[in-house]
Coordinates of C-alpha atoms and ligand atoms in Angstrom, one line a residue:
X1 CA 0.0 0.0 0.0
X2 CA 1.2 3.5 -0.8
X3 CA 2.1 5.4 2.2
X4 CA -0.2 8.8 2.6
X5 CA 1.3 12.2 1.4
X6 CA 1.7 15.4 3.9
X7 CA 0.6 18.7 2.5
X8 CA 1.1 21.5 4.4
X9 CA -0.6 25.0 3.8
X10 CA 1.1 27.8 5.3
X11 CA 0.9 31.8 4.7
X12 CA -0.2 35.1 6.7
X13 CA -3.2 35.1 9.1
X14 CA -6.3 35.3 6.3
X15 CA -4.1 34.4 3.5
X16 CA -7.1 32.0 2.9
X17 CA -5.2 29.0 4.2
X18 CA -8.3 27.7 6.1
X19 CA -11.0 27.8 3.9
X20 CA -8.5 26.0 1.1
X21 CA -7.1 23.2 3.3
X22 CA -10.8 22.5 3.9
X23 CA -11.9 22.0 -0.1
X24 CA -8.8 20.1 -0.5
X25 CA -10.0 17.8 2.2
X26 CA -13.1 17.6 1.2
X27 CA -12.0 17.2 -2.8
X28 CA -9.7 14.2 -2.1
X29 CA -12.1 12.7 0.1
X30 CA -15.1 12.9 -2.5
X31 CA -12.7 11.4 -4.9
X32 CA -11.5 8.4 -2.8
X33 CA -8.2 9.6 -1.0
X34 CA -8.6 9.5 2.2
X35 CA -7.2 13.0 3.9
X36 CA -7.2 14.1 7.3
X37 CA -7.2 17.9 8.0
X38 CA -5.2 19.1 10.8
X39 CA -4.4 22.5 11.9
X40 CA -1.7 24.1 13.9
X41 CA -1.6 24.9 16.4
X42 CA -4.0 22.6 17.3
X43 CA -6.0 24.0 20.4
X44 CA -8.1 21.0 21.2
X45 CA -4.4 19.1 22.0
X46 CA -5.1 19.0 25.9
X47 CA -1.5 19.3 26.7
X48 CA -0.4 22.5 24.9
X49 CA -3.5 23.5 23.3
X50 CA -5.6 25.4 26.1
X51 CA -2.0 27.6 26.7
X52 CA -2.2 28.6 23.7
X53 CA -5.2 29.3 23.1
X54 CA -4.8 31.6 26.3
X55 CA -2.4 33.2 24.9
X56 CA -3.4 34.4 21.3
X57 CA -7.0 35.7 22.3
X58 CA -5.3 37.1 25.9
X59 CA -1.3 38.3 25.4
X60 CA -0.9 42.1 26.3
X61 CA 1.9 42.1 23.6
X62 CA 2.9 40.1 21.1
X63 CA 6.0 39.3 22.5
X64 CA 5.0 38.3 25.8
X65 CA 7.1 35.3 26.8
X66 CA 8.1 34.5 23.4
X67 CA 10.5 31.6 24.1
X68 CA 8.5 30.1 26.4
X69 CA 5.9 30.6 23.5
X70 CA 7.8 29.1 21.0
X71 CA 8.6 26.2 22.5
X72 CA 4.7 25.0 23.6
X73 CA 3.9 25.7 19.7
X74 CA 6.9 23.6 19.2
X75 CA 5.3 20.8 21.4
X76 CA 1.8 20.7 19.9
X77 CA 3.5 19.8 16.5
X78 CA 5.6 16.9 18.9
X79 CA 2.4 15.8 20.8
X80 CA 0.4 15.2 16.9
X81 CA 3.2 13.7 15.5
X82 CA 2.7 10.2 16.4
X83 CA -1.1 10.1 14.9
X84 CA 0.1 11.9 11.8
X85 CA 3.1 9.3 11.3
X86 CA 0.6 6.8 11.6
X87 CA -1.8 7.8 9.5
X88 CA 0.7 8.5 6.5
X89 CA 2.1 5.0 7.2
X90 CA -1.9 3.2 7.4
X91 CA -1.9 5.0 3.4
X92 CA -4.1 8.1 4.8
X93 CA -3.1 12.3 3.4
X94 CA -2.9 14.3 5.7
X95 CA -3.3 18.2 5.1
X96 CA -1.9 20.4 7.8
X97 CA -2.8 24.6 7.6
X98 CA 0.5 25.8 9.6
X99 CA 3.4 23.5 10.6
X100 CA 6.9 24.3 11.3
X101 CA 7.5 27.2 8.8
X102 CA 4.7 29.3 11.1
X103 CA 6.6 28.6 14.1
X104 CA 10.1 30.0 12.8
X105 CA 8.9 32.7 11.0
X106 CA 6.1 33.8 13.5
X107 CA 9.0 33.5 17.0
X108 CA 11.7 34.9 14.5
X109 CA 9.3 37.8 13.9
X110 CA 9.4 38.1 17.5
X111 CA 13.2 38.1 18.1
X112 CA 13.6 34.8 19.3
X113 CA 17.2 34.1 17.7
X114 CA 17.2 31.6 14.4
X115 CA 19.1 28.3 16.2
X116 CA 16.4 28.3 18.5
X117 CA 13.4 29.3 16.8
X118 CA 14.8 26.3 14.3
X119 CA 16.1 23.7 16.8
X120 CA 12.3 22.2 18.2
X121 CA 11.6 21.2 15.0
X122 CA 14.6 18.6 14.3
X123 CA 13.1 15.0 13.7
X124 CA 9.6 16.2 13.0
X125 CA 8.0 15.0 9.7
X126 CA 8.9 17.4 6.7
X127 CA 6.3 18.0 4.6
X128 CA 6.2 16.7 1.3
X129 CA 5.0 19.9 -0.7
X130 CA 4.3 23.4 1.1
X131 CA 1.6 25.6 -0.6
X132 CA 3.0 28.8 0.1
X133 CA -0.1 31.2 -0.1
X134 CA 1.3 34.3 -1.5
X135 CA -0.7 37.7 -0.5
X136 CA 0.7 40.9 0.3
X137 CA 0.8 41.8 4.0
X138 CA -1.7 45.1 3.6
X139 CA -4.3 43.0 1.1
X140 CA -4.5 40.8 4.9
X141 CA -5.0 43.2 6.9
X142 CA -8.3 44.5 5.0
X143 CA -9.7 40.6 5.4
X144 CA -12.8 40.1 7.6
X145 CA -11.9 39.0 10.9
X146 CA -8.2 40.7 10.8
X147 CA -6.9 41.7 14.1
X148 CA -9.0 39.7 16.3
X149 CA -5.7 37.6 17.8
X150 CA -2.7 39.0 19.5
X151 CA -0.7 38.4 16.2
X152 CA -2.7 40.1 13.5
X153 CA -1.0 43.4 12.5
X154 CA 0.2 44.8 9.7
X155 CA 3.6 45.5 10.7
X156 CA 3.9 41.9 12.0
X157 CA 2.9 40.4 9.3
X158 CA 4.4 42.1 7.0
X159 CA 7.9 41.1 9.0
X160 CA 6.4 37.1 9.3
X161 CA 6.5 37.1 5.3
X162 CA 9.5 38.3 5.4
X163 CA 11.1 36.0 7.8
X164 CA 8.9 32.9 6.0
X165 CA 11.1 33.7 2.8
X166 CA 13.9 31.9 4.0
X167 CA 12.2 29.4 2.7
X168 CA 11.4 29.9 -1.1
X169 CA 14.4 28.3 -2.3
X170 CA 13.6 24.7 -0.4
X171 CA 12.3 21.8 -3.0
X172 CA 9.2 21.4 -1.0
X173 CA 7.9 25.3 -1.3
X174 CA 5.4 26.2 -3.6
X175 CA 4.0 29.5 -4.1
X176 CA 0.6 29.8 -4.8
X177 CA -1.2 33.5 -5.6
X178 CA -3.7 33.5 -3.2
X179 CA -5.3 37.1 -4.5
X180 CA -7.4 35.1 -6.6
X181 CA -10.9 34.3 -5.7
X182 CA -11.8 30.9 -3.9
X183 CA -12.7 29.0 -6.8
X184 CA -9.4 29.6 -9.2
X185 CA -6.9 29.3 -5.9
X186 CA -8.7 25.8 -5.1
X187 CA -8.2 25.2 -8.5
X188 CA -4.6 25.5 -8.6
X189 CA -4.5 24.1 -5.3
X190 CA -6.1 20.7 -6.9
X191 CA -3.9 20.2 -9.3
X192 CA -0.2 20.7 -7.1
X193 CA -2.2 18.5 -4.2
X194 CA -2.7 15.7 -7.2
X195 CA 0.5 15.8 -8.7
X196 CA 2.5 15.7 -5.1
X197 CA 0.3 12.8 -4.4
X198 CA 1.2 11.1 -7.5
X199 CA 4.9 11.9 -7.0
X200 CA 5.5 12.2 -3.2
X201 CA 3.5 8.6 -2.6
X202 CA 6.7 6.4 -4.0
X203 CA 9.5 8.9 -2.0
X204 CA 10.5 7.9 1.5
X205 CA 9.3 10.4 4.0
X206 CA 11.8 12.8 5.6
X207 CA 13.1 14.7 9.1
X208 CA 13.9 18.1 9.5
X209 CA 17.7 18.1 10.2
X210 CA 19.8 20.4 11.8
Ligands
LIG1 N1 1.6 30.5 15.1 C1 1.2 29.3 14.6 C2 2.8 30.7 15.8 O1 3.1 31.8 16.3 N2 3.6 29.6 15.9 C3 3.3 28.4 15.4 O2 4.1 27.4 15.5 C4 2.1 28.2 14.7 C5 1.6 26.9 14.2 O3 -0.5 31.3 15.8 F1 -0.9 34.0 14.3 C6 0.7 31.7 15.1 C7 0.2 32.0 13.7 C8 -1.1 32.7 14.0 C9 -1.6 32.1 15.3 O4 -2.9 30.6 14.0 C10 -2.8 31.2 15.2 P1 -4.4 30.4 13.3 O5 -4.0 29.8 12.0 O6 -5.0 31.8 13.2 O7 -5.2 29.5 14.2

């Protein structure tokens, strides 16, 4: 049996992330590929996930204990990693919106310093395709809902896409205009998802290193 592919989704806070990694679900799903959706952080993780939760409605500032911070986003990914090994390995996608890339970029954004922003991550599952969901910082900032959590400012986010980047030049990163309206950016999204599935499915999975 093929193992299950990992697609991650990752961009600015109402880059349209959510709603897509939802009709990809769905999609694959409907067509017979069993996907799991999971999002990070995941705030139903009973360990990690009421903290912060706490945290992003509730911080004074954003960079109110940022290491300490960085390191329970860190361990939500470690706590989920079991059940999303598994379910790769039982044949089963599984579509993540954030991972890793959100946790550098956001804590970097912060001032945490690169070796540890980077160096929670080592061992966990890379991804094998990011959807990077290209949108400028000020387009964001005029979306429904923006500015609700600690973390959505302009200014921030404009210094997260910035600091997320760093990673444009990996094999795994694929941009993805998400200025478009719903339909064309799922769309898009379809066909990447189906080729990476294709692809990725016969390619053994790998660790972030250091
Ligand atoms: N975020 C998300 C981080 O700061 N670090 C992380 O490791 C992750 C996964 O949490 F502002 C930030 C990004 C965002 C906030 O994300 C909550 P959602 O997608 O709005 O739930």
């Amino acid at each position: 049996m093929p193992r299950g592919v990992f697609i991650v989704f990752e961009g600015l806070d109402r880059s349209g992330k959510t709603t897509q990694t939802e009709k990809l679900t769905d999609y694959l799903n409907s067509i017979g590929k069993k996907t799991i959706l999971q999002r990070f952080p995941d705030r139903a993780e009973p360990v990690t996930g009421p903290a912060i939760n706490n945290y992003l409605l509730n911080a004074k500032s954003i960079g109110e204990q940022k290491e300490g911070m960085h390191l329970l986003f860190a361990a939500n990914r470690w706590f989920l990693a079991e059940g999303i090994e598994a379910a790769l390995a039982a044949g089963t996608n599984v579509v993540a919106d954030r991972y890793s890339f959100s946790g550098v970029s956001y804590s970097l954004s912060k001032g945490v310093p690169q070796a540890f922003a980077a160096s929670p991550e080592i061992g966990l599952l890379r991804p094998d395709i990011v959807l990077f969901f290209d949108v400028d910082a000020a387009t964001v900032a005029q979306r429904g809902g923006f500015g609700d959590e600690v973390m959505e400012k302009a200014e921030f986010q404009a210094l997260v896409k910035q600091n997320m980047s760093q990673f444009a030049d990996k094999d795994f990163w694929t941009p993805i205009d998400a200025n478009k309206t719903i339909d064309e950016v799922h769309e898009n999204v379809k066909i990447i998802a189906e080729k990476a599935i294709a692809t990725a499915s016969e390619l053994p999975l790998r660790r972030f290193e250091p």
